XYZ file of C-alpha atoms in Angstrom:
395
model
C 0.000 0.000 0.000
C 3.016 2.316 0.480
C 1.147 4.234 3.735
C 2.611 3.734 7.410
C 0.334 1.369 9.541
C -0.935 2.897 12.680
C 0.061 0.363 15.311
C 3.299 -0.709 13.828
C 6.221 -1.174 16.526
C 3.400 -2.584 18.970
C 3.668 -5.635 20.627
C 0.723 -7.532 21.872
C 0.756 -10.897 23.470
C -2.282 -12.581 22.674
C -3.346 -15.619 24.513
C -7.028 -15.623 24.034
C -8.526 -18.726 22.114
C -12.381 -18.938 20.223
C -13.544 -15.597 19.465
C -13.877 -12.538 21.116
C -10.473 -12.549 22.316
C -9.185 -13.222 18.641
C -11.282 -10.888 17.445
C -9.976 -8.046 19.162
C -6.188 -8.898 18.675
C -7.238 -9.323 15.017
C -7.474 -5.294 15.129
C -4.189 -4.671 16.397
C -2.384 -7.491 13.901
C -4.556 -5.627 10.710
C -3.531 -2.742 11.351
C 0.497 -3.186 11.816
C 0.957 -4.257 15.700
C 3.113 -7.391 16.231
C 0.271 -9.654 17.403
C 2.200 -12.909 18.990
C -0.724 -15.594 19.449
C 0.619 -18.046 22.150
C -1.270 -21.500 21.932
C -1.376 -24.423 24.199
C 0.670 -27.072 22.730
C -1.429 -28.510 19.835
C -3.516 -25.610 19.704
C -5.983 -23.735 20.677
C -10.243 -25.100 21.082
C -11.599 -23.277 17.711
C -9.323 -24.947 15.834
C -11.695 -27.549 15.548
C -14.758 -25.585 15.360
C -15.953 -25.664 11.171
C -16.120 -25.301 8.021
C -13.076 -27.639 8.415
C -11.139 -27.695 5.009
C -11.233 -31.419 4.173
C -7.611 -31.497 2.538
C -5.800 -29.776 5.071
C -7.928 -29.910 7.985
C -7.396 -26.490 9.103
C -10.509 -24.241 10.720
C -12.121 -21.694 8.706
C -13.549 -20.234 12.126
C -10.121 -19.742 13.012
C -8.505 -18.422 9.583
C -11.155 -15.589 9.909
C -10.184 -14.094 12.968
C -6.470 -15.009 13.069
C -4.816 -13.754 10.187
C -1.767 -11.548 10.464
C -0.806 -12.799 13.658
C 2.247 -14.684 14.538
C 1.362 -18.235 15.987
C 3.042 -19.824 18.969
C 3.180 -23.059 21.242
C 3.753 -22.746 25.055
C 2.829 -24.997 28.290
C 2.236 -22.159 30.810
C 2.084 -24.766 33.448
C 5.536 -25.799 32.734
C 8.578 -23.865 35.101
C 10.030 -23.327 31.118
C 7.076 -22.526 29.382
C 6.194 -19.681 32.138
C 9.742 -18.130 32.342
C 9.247 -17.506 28.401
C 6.325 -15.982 28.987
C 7.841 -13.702 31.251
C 10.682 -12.841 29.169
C 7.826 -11.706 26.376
C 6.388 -9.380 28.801
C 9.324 -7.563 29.798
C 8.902 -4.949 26.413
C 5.291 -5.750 25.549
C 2.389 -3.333 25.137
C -0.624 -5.320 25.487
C -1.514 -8.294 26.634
C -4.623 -9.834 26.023
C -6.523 -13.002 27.566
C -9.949 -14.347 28.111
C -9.681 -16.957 30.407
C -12.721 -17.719 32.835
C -11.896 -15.566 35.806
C -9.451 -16.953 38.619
C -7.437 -19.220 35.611
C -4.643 -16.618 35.291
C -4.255 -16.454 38.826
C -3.986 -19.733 39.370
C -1.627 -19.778 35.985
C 0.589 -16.794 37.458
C 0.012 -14.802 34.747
C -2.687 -12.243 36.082
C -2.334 -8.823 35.650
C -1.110 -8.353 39.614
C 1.834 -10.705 38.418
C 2.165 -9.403 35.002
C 3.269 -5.553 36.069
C 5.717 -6.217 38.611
C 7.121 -7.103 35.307
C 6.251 -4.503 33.073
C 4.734 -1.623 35.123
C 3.600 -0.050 31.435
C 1.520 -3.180 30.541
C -1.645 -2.845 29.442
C -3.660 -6.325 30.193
C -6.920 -6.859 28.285
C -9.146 -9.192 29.704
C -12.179 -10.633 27.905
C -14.509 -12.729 29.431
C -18.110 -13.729 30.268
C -18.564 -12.305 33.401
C -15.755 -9.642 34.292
C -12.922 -9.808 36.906
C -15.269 -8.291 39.366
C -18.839 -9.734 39.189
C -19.968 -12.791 41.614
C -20.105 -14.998 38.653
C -16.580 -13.820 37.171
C -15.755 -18.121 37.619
C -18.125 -19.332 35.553
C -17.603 -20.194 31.712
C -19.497 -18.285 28.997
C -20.088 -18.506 25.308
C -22.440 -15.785 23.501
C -25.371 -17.796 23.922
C -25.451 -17.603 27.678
C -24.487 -13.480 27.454
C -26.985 -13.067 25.206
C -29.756 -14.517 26.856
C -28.440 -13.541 30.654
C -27.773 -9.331 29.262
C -31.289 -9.823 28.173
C -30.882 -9.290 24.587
C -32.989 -13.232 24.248
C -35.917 -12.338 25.472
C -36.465 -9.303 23.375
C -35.736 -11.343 20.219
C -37.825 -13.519 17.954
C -41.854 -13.910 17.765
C -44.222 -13.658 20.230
C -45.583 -16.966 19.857
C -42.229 -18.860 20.133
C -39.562 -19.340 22.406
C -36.580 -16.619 22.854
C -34.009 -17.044 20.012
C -30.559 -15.470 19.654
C -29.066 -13.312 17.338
C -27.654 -15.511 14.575
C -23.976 -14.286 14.726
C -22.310 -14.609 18.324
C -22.966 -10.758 18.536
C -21.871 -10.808 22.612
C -18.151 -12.608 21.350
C -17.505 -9.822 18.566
C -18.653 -6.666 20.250
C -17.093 -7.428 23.408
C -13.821 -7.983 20.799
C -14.471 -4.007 19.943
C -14.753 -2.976 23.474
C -11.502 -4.617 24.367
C -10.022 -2.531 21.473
C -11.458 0.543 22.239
C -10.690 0.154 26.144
C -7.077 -1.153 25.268
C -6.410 2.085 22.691
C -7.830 4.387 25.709
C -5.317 2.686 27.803
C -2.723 3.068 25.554
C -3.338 7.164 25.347
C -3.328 7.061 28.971
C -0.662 5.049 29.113
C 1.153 7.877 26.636
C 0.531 10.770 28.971
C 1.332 9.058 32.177
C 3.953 6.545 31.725
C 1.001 3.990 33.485
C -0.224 1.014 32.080
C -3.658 -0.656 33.551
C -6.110 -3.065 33.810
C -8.751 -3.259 30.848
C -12.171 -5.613 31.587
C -14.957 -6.153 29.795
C -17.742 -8.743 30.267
C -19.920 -10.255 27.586
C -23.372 -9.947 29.828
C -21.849 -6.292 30.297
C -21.418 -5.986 26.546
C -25.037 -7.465 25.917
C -26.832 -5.448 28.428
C -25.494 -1.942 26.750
C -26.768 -3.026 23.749
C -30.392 -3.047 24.564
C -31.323 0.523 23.657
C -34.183 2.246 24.107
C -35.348 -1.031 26.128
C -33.667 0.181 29.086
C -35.380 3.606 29.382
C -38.904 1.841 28.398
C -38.737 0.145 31.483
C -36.810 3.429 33.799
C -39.124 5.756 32.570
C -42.629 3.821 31.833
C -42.452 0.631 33.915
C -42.588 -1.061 30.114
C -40.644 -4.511 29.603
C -40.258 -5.070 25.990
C -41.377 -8.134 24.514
C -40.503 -10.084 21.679
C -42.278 -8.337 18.819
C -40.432 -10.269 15.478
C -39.401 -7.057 14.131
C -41.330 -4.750 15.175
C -39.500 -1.762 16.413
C -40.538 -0.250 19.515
C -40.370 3.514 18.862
C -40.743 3.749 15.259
C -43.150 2.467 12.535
C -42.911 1.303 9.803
C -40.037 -0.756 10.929
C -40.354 -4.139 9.834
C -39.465 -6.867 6.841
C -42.189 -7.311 4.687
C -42.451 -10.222 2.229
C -42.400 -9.650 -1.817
C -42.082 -11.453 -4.979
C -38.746 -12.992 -4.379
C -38.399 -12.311 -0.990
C -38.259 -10.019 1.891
C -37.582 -6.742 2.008
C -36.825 -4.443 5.485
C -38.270 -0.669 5.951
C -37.335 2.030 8.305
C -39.513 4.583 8.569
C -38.516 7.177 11.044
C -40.166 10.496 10.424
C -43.074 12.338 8.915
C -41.246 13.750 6.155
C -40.164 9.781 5.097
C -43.595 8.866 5.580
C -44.921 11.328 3.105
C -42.699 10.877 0.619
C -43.479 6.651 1.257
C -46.941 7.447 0.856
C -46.872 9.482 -2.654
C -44.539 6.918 -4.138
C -46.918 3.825 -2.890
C -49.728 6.040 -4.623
C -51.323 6.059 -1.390
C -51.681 9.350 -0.533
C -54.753 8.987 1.447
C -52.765 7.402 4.147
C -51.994 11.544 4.848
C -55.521 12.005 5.947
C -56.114 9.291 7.507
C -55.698 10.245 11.373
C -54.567 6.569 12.276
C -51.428 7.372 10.638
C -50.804 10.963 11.515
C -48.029 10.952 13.918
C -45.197 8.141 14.291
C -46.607 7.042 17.785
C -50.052 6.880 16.787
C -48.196 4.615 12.949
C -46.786 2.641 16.098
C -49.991 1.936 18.274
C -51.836 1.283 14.954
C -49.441 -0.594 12.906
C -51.104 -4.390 12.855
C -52.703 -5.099 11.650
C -53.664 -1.890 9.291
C -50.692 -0.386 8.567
C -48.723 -4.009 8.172
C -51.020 -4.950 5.759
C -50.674 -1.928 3.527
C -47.386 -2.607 3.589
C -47.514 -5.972 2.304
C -50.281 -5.678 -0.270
C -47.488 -2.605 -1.838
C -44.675 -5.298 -1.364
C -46.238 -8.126 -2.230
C -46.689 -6.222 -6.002
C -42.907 -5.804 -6.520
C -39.454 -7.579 -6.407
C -36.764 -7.363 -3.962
C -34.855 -5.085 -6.915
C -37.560 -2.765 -7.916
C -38.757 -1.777 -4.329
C -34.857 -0.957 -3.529
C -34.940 1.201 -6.664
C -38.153 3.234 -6.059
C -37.189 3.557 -2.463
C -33.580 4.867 -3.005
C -35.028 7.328 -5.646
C -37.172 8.790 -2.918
C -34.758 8.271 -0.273
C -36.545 6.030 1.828
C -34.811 3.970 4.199
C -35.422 0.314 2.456
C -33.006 -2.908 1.842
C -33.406 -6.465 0.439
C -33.089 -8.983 2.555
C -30.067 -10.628 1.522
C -28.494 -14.166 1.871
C -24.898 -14.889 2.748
C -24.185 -15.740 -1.242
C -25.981 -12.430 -2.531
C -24.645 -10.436 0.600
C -20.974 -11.307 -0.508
C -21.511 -10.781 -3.949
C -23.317 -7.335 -3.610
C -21.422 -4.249 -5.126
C -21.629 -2.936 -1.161
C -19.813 -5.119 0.086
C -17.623 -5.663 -2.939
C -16.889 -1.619 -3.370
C -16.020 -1.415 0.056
C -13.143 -4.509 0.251
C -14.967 -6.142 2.599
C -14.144 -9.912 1.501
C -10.430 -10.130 0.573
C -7.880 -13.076 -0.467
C -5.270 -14.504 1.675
C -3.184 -17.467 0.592
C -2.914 -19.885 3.510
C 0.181 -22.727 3.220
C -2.489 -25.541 3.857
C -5.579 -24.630 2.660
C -4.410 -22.382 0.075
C -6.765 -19.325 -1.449
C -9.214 -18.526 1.500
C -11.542 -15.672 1.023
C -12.693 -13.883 4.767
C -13.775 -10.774 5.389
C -12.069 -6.999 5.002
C -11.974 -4.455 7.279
C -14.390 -2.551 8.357
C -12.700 0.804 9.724
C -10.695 2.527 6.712
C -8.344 5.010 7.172
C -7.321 7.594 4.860
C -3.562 7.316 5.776
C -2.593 4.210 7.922
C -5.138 1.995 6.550
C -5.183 -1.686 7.605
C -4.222 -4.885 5.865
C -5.025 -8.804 5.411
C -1.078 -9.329 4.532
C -0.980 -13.066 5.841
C -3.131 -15.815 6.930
C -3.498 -17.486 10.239
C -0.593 -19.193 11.372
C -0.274 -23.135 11.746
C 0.192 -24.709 14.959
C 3.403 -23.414 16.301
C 4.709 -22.013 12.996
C 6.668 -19.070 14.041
C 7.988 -20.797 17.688
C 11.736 -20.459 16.521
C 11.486 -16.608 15.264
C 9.710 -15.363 18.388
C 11.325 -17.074 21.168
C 14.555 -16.926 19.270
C 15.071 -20.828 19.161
C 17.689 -22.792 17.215
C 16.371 -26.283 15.304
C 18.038 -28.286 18.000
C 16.302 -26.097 20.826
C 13.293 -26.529 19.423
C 13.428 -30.181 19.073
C 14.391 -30.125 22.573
C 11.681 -28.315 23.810
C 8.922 -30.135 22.120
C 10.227 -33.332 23.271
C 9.999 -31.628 27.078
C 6.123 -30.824 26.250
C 7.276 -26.455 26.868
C 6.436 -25.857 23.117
């Protein structure tokens, strides 16, 4: 690319394994920081976690969110493998983990043990329940955050059960949080000399995510229920079915209802007092104003209701599947599925970057490592000491 990279000359010690962890210390590797992922010996639980590529039997899980990092091997409950650790520490930045809490303790490397090291450390740790919470011991994956931060039971139909959001939302904005804490840390760190503690929580991260469901309950006594997708403050705003599909609306003013109305050649809806004001489009939306909605849908495709919509500047979008979301000149304009050549698997194609900057830009410059790839580079190893080592169980 020929521009600096932001982080460059930053070393971060990653030791976090599935997702959220990874997902963070993917920022820092894409956009120039060292990123040194230490594994347990034979690597780490995702790993195994599919699509598994059926020729080289590597993780596409794990490709995605582990590219441009350096991959290492170390038994931290070996005398060895922990001194090695250490000696990593001494001139490293960050540090980030997401162990259930009371593991790194127990492991010696906590962040009480990690400064008397390096006072200027910054320690990022992920996990389900923070460092400070009465449940900080128990495991979590993003289905128990999301249903305990209370995201669940807002989500689905009425008449079914509480469903997740597909994606393990809790697991990759908890990643951004540890980011955006860690970079805070790291300006502090710049005018102080100080480095700190960074924790965030998954239920934490869920439970600031519920919007305006929080002040519908502080301010009316209201507890949102699952309403499909219904939104609570604004209508229309829903997904309607059409010719070839579905397609989603947001409505979110007057002005965008007009100009919704003259298009769907249904001006009367102006007059009629139903459908005056947003909150009265909101307490009268099914089933009047959701079946006005789908008769207009129901007469077009996917295509032609994103054109007429756009022309009027309606807020409107197909719903799209994986295949046509990949393949969609959005997505494809903005870089946002790039090609990496992995020595296993060969060509893998993952997705881009989402923040772009205008000078120090970030990069998908090299895939995931393998197991232990770069063991010899970081620790500074000779063949024979790495034969030795392995054979001890430290690497």
């Amino acid at each position: 690319m020929g521009k600096s990279k932001a982080l460059q000359g930053l070393k971060v010690i990653d030791l976090t394994s599935a997702l959220s962890g990874p997902f963070c210390t993917m920022f820092f590797a894409d956009f120039g920081a060292d990123v040194i992922k230490i594994e347990p010996v034979g690597g780490e639980q995702c790993r195994t976690w599919g699509p598994i590529d059926e020729v080289s039997g590597e993780s596409g899980f794990f490709a995605s969110v582990n590219r441009n990092k350096k991959g290492c091997t170390l038994n931290l409950k070996s005398e060895k493998g922990l001194q090695m650790f250490y000696d990593l520490v001494k001139d490293a930045d960050i540090v980030c983990e997401n162990y259930k809490g009371g593991v790194t303790k127990k492991l010696k490397i906590d962040y009480e043990t990690l400064k008397k090291i390096n006072p200027r450390l910054i320690y990022v740790s992920g996990s389900g329940f923070g460092q400070t919470s009465p449940l900080k011991t128990r495991p979590c994956y993003d289905i128990v955050a999301q249903a305990m931060g209370g995201l669940m039971y807002m989500t689905g139909y009425p008449e079914m059960p509480p469903v997740k959001a597909g994606p393990s939302i809790a697991d990759h904005v908890s990643g951004i949080y540890q980011m955006v804490g860690a970079m805070i840390a790291l300006y502090y760190r710049e005018k102080t000399g100080k480095g700190q503690l960074v924790d965030v929580a998954m239920v934490d991260t869920i439970f600031s995510m519920l919007e305006n469901a929080i002040p519908f309950y502080t301010m009316s006594n209201q507890i949102l229920e699952r309403k499909g997708n219904i939104d609570a403050s604004i209508a229309p705003f829903d997904v309607f079915p059409c010719k070839d599909g579905y397609v989603a609306f947001g409505v979110g003013n007057d002005k965008m209802w007009a100009r919704l109305c003259k298009v769907m050649d249904r001006e009367d809806l102006l007059e009629d007092e139903r459908f005056a004001t947003n909150e009265l489009r909101r307490e009268n939306y099914k089933p009047a104003l959701y079946e006005i909605m789908s008769e207009y849908a129901g007469r077009h495709t996917k295509k032609e209701i994103e054109t007429i919509m756009a022309e009027v500047d309606v807020p409107c979008g197909p719903v799209l599947s994986v295949k046509e979301a990949i393949e969609h000149p959005q997505i494809q304009s903005r870089d946002m599925m790039v090609h990496v050549q992995h020595p296993t698997a060969g060509d893998l194609y993952i997705q881009g970057i989402v923040p772009k900057l205008s000078e120090s830009p970030g990069e998908v410059v090299a895939p995931s490592p393998l197991v232990g790839q770069h063991n010899r580079e970081v620790f500074g190893l000779t063949e024979e000491e790495e034969k030795q080592l392995k054979a001890e169980g430290v690497i």
